[in-house]
Coordinates of C-alpha atoms and ligand atoms in Angstrom, one line a residue:
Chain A
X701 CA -14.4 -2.6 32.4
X702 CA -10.7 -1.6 33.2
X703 CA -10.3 1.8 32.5
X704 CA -8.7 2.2 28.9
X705 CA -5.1 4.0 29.0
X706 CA -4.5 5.2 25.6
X707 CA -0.8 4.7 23.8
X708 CA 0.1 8.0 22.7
X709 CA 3.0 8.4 20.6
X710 CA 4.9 12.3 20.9
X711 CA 6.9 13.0 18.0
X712 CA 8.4 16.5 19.2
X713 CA 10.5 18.5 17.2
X714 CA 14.2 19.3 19.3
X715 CA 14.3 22.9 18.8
X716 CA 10.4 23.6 20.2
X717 CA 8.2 21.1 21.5
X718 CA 11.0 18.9 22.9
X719 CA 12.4 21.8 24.8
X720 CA 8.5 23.0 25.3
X721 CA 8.0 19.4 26.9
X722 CA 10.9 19.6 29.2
X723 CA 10.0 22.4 30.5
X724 CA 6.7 21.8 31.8
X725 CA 8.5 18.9 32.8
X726 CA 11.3 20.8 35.3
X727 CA 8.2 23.1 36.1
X728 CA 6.5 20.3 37.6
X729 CA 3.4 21.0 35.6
X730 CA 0.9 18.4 35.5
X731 CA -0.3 16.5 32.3
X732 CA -1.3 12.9 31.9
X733 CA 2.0 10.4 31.6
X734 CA 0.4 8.4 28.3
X735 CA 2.9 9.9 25.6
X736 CA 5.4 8.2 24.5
X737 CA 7.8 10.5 23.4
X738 CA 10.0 10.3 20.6
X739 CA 13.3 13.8 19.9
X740 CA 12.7 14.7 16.5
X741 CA 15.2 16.7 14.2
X742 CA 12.5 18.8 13.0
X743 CA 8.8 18.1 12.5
X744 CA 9.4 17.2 8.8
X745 CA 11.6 14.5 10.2
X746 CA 8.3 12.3 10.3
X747 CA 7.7 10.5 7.5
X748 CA 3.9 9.8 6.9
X749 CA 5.0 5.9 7.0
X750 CA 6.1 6.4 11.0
X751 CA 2.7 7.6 11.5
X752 CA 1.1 4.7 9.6
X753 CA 3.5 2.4 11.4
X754 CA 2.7 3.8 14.8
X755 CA -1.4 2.9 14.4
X756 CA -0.2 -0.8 13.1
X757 CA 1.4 -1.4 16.2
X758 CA -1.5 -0.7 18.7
X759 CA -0.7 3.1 19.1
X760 CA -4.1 5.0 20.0
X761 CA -2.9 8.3 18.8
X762 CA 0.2 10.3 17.4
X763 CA 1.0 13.7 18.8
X764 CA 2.8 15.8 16.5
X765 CA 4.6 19.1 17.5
X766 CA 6.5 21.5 15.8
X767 CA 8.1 25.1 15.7
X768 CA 5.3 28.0 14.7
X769 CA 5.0 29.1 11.5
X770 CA 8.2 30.9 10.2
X771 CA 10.2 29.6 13.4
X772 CA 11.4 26.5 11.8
X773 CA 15.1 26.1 13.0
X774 CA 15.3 24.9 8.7
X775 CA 12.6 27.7 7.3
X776 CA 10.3 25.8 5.7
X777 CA 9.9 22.0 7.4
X778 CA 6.9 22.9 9.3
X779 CA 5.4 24.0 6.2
X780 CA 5.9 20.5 4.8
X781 CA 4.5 18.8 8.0
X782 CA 1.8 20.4 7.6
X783 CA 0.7 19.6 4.0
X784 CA 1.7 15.7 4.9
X785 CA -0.7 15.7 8.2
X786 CA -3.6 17.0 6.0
X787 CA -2.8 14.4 3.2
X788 CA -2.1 11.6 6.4
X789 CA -5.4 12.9 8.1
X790 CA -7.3 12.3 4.7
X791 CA -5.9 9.1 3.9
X792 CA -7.0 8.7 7.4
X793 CA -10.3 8.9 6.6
X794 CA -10.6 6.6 4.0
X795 CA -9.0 3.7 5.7
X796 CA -11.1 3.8 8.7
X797 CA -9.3 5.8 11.3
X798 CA -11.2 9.0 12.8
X799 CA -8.2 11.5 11.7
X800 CA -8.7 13.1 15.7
X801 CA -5.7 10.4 16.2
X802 CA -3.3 12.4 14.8
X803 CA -2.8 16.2 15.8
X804 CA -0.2 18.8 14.7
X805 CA 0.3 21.2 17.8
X806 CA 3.0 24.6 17.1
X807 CA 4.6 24.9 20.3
X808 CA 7.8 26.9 21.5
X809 CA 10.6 25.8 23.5
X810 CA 8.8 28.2 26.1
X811 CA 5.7 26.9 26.0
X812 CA 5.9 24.7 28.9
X813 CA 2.4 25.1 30.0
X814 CA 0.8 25.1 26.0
X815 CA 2.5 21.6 26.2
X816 CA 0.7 20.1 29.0
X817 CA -2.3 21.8 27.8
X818 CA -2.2 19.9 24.4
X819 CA -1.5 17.2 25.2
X820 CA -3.8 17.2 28.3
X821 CA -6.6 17.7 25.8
X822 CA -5.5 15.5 23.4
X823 CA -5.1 12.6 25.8
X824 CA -8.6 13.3 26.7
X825 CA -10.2 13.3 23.4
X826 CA -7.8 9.6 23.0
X827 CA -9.9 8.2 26.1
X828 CA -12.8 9.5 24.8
X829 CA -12.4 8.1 20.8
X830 CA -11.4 4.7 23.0
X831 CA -8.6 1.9 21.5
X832 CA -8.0 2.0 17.8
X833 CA -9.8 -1.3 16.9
X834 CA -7.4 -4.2 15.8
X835 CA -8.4 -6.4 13.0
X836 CA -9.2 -9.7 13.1
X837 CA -7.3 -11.3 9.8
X838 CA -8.7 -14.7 10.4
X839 CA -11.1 -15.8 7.0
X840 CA -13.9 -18.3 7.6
X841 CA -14.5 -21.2 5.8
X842 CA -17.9 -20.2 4.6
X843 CA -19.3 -16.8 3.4
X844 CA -20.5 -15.7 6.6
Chain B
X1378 CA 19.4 -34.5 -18.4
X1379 CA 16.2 -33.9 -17.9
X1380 CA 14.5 -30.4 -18.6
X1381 CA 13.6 -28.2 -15.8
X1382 CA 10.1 -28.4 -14.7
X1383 CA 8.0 -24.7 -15.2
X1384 CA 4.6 -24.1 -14.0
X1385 CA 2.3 -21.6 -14.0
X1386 CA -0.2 -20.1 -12.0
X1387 CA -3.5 -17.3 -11.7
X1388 CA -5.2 -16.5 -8.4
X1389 CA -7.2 -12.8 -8.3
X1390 CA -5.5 -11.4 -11.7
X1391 CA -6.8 -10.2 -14.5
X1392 CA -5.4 -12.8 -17.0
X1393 CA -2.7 -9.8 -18.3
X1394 CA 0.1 -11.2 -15.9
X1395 CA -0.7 -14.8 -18.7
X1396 CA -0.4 -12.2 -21.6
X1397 CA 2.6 -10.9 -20.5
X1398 CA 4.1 -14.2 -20.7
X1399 CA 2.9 -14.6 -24.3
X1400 CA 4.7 -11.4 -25.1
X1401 CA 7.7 -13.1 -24.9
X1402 CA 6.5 -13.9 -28.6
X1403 CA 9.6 -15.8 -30.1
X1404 CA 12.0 -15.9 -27.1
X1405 CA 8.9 -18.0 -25.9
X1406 CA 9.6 -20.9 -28.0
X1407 CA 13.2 -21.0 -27.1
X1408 CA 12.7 -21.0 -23.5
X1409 CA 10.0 -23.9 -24.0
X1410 CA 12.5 -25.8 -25.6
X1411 CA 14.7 -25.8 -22.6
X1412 CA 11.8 -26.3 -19.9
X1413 CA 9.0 -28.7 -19.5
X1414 CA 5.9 -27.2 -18.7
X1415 CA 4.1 -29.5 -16.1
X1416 CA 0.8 -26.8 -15.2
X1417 CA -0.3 -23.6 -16.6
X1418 CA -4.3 -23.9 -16.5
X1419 CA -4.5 -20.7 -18.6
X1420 CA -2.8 -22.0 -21.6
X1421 CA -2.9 -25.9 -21.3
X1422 CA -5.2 -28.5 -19.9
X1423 CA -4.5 -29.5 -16.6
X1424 CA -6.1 -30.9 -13.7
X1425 CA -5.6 -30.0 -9.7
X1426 CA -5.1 -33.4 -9.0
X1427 CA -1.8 -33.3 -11.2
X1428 CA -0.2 -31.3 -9.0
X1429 CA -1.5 -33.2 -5.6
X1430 CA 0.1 -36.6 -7.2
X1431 CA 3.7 -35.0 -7.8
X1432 CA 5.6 -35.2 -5.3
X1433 CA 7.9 -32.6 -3.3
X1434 CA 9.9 -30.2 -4.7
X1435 CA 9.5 -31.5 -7.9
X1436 CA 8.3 -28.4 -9.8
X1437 CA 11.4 -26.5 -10.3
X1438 CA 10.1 -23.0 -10.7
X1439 CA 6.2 -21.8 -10.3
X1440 CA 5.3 -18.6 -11.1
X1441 CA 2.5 -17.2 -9.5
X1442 CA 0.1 -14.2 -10.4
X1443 CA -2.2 -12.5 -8.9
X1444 CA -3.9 -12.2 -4.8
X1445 CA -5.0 -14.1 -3.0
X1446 CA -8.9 -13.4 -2.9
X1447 CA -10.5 -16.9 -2.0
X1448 CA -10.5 -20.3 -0.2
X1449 CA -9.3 -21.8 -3.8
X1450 CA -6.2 -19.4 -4.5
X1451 CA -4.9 -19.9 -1.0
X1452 CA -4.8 -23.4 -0.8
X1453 CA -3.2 -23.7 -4.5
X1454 CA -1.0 -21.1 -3.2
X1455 CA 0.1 -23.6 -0.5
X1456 CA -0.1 -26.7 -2.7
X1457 CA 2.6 -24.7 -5.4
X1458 CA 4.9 -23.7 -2.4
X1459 CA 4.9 -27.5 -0.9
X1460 CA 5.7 -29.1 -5.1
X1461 CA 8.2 -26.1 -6.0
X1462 CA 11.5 -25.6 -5.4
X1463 CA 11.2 -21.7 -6.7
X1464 CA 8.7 -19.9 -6.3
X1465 CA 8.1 -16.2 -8.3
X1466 CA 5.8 -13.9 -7.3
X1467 CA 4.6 -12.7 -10.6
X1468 CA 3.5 -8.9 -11.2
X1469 CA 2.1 -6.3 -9.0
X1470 CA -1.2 -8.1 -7.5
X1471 CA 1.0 -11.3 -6.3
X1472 CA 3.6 -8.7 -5.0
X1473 CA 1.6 -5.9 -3.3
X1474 CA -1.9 -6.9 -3.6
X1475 CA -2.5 -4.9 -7.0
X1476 CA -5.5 -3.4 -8.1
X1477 CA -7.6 -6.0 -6.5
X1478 CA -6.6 -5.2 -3.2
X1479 CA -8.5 -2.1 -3.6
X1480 CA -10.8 -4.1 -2.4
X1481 CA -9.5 -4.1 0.9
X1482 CA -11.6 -0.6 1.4
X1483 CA -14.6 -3.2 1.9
X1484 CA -14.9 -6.3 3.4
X1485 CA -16.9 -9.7 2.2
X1486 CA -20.6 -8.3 3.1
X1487 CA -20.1 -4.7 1.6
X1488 CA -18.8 -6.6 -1.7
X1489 CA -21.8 -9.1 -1.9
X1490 CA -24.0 -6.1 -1.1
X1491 CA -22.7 -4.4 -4.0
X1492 CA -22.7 -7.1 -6.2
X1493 CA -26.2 -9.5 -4.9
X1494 CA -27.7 -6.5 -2.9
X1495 CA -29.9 -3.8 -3.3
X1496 CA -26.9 -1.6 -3.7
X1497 CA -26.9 -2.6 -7.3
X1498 CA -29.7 -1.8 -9.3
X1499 CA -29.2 -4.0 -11.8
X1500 CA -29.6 -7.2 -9.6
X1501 CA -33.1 -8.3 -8.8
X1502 CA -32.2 -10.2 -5.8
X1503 CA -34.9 -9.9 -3.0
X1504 CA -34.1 -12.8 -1.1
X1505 CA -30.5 -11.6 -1.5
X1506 CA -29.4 -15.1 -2.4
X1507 CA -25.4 -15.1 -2.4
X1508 CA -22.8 -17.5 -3.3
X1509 CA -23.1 -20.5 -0.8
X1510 CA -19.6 -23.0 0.1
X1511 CA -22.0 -25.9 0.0
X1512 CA -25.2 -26.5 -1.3
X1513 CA -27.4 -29.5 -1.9
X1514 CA -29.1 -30.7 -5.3
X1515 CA -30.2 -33.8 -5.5
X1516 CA -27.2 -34.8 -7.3
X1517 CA -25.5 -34.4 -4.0
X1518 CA -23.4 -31.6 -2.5
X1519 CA -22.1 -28.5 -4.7
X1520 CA -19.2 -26.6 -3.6
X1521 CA -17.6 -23.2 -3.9
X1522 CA -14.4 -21.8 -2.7
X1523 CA -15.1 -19.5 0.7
X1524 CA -15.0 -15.5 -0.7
X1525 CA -12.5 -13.9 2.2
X1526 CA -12.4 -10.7 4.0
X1527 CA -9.5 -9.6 2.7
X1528 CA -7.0 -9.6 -0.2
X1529 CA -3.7 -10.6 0.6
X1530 CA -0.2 -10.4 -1.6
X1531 CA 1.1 -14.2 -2.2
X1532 CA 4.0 -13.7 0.4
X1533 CA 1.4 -13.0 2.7
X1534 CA 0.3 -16.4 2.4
X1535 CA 3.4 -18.3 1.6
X1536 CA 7.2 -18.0 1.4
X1537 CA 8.6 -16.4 -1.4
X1538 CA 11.5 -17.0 -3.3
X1539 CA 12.0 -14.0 -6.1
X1540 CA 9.4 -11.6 -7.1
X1541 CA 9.0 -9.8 -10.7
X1542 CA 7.1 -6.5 -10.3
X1543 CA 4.6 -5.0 -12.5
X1544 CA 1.1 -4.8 -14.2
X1545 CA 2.2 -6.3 -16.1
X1546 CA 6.1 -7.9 -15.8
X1547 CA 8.1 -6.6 -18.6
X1548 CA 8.9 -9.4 -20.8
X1549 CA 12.3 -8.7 -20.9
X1550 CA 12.6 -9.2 -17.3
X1551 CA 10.7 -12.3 -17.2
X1552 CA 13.5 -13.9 -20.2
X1553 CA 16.5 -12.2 -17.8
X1554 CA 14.6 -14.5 -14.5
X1555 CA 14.1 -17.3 -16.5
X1556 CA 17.8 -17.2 -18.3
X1557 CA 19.2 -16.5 -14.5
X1558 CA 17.4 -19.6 -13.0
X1559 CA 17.9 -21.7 -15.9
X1560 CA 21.6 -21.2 -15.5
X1561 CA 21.9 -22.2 -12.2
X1562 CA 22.5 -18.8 -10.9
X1563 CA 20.5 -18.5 -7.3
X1564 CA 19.5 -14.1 -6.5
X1565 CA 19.7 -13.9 -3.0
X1566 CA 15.9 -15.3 -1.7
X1567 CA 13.3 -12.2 -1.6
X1568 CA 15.2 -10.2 -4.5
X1569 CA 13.0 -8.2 -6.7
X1570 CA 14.2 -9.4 -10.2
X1571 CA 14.1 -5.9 -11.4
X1572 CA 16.2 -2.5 -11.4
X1573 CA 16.6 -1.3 -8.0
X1574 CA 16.2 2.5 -9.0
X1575 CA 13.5 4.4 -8.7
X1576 CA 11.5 5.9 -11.9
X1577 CA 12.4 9.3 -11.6
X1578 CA 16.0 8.8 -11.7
X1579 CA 15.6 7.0 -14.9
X1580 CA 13.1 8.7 -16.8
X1581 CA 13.5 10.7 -19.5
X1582 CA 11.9 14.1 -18.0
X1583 CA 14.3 14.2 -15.0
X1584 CA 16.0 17.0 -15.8
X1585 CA 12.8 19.0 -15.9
X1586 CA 11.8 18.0 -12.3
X1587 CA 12.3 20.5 -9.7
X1588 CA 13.4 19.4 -6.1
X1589 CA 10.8 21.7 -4.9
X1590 CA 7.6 23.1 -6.9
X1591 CA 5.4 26.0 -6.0
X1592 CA 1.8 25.2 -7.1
X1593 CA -1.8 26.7 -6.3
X1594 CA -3.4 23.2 -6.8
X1595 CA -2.8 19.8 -7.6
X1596 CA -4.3 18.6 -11.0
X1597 CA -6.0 15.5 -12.9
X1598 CA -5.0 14.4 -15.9
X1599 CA -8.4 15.0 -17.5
X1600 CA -8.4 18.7 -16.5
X1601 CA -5.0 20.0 -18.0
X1602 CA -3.2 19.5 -21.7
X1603 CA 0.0 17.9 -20.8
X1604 CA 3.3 19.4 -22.0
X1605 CA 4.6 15.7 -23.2
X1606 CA 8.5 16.9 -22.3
X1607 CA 8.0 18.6 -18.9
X1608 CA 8.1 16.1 -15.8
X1609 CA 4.1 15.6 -14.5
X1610 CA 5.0 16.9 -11.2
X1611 CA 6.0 19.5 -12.1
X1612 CA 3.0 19.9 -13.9
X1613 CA 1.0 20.2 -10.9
X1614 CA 0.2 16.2 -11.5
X1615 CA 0.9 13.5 -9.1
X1616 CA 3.5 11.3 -10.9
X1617 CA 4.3 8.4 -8.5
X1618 CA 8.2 7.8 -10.2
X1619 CA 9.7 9.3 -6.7
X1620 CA 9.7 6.3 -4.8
X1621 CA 8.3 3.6 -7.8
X1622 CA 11.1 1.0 -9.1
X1623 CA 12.2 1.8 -12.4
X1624 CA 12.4 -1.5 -15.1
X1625 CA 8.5 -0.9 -16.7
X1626 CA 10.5 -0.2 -20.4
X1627 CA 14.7 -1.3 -20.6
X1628 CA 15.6 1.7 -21.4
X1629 CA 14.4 3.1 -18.2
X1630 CA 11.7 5.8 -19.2
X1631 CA 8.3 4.7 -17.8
X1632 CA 6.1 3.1 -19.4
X1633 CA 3.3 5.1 -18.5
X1634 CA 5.2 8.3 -18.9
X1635 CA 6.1 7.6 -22.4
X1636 CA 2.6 7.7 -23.0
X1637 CA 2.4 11.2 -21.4
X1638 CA 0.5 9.4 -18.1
X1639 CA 2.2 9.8 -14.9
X1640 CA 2.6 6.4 -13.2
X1641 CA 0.4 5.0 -10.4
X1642 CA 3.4 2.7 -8.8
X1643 CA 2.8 -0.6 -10.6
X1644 CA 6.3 -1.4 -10.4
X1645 CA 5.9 -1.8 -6.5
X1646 CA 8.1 0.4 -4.1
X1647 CA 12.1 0.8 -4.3
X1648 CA 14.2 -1.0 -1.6
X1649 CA 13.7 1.7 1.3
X1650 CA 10.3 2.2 1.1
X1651 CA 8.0 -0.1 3.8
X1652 CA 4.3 1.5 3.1
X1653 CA 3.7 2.6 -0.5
X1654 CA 1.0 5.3 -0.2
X1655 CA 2.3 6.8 2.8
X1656 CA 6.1 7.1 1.7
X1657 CA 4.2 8.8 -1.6
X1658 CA 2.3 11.4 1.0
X1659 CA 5.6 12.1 2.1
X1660 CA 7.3 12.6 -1.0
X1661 CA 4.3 14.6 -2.2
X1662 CA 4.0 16.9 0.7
X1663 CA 8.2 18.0 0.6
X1664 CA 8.1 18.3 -3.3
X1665 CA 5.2 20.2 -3.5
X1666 CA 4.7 23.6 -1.7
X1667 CA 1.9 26.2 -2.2
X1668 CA 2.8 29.2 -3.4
X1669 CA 2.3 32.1 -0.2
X1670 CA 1.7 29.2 2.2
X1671 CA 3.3 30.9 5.1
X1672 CA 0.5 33.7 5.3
X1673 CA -1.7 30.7 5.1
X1674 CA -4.1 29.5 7.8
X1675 CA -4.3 25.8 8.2
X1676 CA -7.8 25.7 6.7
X1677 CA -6.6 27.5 3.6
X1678 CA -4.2 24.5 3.5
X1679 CA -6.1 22.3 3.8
X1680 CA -8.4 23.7 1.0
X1681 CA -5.6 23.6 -1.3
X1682 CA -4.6 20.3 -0.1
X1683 CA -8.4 18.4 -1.3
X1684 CA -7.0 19.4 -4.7
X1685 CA -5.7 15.5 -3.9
X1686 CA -8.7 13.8 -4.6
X1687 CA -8.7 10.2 -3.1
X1688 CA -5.7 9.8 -1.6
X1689 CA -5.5 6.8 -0.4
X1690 CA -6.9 5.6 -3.5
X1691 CA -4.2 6.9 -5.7
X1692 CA -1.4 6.8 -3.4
X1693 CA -2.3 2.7 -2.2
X1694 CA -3.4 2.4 -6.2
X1695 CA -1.2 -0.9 -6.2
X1696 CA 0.0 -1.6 -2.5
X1697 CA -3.1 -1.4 -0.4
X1698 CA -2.8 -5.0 0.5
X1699 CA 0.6 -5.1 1.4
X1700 CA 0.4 -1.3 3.5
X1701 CA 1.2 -1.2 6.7
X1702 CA -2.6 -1.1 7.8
X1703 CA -3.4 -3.8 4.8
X1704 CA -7.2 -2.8 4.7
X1705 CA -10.0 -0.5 5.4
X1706 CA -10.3 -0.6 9.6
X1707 CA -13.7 0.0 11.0
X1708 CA -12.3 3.0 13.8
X1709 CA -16.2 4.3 13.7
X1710 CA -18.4 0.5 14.1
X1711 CA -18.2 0.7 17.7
X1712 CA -19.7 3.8 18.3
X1713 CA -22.7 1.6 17.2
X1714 CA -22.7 -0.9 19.5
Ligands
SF4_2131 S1 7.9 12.6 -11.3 FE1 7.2 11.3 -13.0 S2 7.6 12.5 -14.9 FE2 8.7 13.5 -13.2 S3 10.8 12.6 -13.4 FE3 9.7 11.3 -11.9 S4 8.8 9.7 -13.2 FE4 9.4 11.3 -14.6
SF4_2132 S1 5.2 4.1 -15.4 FE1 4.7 3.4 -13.4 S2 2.5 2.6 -13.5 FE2 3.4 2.8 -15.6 S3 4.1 0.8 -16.1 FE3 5.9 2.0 -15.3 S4 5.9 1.5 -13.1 FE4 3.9 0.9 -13.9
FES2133 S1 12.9 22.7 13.4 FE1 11.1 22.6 14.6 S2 9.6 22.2 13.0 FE2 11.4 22.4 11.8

């Protein structure tokens, strides 16, 4: 079997983790090159439905990251990320997807090497939970 | 000239979507003086084969209820589309899948389990006989319609021309569809015959909702005495009006809420939502904050946060179906295998 390369899809916060990434980026740290990465305004710029959306089209796992707690360039919009990936993670649950697909990580704009950590491990734990299983919509003809 | 042809159709409903055309009580007898009702198997007698032998196009408007469960309600779904020129999706389960897209948490085997299996004690089943697409008798071959995996909203099946939202429509906007069609007037295709608003900013307890709340937990409506003024969120109860269309009552206050219930989305999502129960999560998690929450660990959160029982059953009440995911995946089978 080919070796499975997981989709990963980074939604990084611009004031922390997107600064954290480019860091370990122009430090020439290493960290697998699955993520897809995507500059948010804040964490709380993602909206539960770009998560869902995300795992529709074939992504294997959404990476989160945000400012620390109380860092938040607008005070509270981690706060609120956080309370949607625990409601997300549940929902999660019930519709079939192991809720390891989606992480929230709190990492600084100086951070570079936390970065490649995370999502080091996280890329890992991907590979090991393997492809998100598509579905196969077609009905049969008999009740079999 | 001759009167516009009008037909009517179930698939997976209730039978409340056919009430709801009953409760058009009077107006009902003015509008069946201007149309000529060619199939409504509910109320009249009709036979398949009267549709088969019309030909194109020559319904003017179908209205349509309910999912699409079976083998049967897909193929009359396809059989309507090809004889009618409009075609209305008609209340929440032929819009977003409805209740009956709950379903979608289980697949073909886990229902007949449930419902011919040991799962239910009721059913003394040992060979675990189920429902069979053909069998023989010596009368010669039985059919049934094939049971699918999943429920599907009509549009998922066929084109769509208009859809009225709901569990059931309001009557009044099923006599302002009919009245616009009748007079010639053609919505643009896909419009949602209904308000385009959400709930909130039409219901009567606005005023009383907060932009942000502070609770300690989230509550059911069997555990708490409602205040019947105050608006449910606010209340510590999830109320999906945020991102539901308004139009359940004309005068814009929520069906549900007048009853002092929060509402559970019926009325299908307003124009900028894509996945129901997710767009809710959303809306839930920025409205509601926990009082102290930034001294909080994450578990402490999260303990808060399973206050929301069943998420995704409450959030996807109506829209499972037509979610972005549509059903139940099976992330954990293959560690099986
Ligand atoms: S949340 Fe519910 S009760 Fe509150 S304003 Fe919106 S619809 Fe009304
Ligand atoms: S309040 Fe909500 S659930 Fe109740 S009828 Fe109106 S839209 Fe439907
Ligand atoms: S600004 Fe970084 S999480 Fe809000």
């Amino acid at each position: 079997m080919e070796k499975f390369e997981p989709k990963i899809l980074c939604l990084l916060c611009k004031w922390c983790t997107y600064s954290g990434a480019d860091l370990a980026g122009t430090s020439r740290m290493k960290y697998p090159p699955n993520g897809i990465v995507v500059k948010t305004l804040c964490s709380s710029r993602v909206d539960a439905q770009h998560v869902m959306e995300a795992f529709q089209q074939g992504i294997d796992g959404v990476f989160i990251g945000g400012c620390h707690p109380g860092d938040c360039h607008y005070q509270t919009g981690n706060y609120k990320t956080r309370r949607r990936v625990i409601l997300l993670k549940k929902t999660m649950e019930q519709m079939g997807i192991n809720p390891e697909r989606l992480t929230l990580e709190w990492i600084s704009a100086s951070e570079g090497k936390r970065f490649a950590r995370k999502i080091k491990e996280f890329t890992s734990k991907i590979k090991d939970l393997g492809p998100l299983p598509e579905y196969d919509f077609t009905e049969s003809t008999e009740n079999k | 000239m001759a009167k516009p042809k009008v037909g009517f159709y179930w698939c997976a409903s209730c039978g409340g979507c056919e009430e709801a055309i009953v409760d058009l009580h009077e107006d009902l007898l003015v509008v069946a003086e201007k149309i000529d009702i060619v199939f409504w198997p509910c109320a009249m007698d009709f036979k398949y084969q009267d549709v088969r032998d019309m030909s194109e196009n020559e319904i003017d408007i179908t209205f349509i209820n309910g999912a699409i469960r079976t083998e049967e309600q897909e193929e009359m779904a396809n059989l309507l589309r090809e004889k009618s020129k409009i075609l209305i999706s008609f209340g929440a389960c032929s819009q977003i899948g409805g209740i009956p897209g709950l379903a979608n948490f289980h697949d073909r085997d886990s229902i007949f389990q449930s419902s011919y299996g040991s799962t239910c004690p009721s059913v003394d089943n040992p060979d675990f006989i189920v429902p069979q697409t053909k069998t023989d008798v010596p009368e010669g071959e039985l059919t049934l319609p094939a049971f699918h995996n999943t429920v599907k909203s009509t549009d998922q099946v066929v084109e769509v021309d208009y859809y009225l939202p709901g569990c059931s429509p309001a009557p009044y906007l099923t006599l302002n569809a009919i009245n616009t069609l009748l007079a010639g007037k053609r919505p643009e295709k896909g419009t949602v015959l209904a308000p385009v608003k959400a709930l909130c900013d039409t219901c009567d307890r606005k005023d009383s909702k907060p932009d942000k709340i502070m609770l300690k937990d989230i509550k059911r409506v069997s555990e708490v005495e409602l205040d019947p003024e105050e608006c449910l969120l606010a209340q510590g109860i999830i109320c999906m009006g945020p991102i539901t269309r308004s139009g359940c009552t004309q005068g814009g206050e929520g069906r549900c809420i007048k009853a002092n219930m929060p509402c559970r989305g019926c009325y299908g999502p307003i124009p900028e939502v894509q996945d129901v129960g997710a767009s809710m999560i959303s809306a839930i998690a920025s409205i509601i904050g926990i009082e102290g929450e930034e001294n909080m660990s994450d578990e402490h959160v999260e303990k808060i946060m399973d206050t929301v029982v069943d998420p995704a059953g409450t959030f996807y009440r109506f829209s499972l179906a037509t979610s972005y995911l549509r059903r139940k995946l099976n992330d954990y089978a293959k560690d099986n295998n």
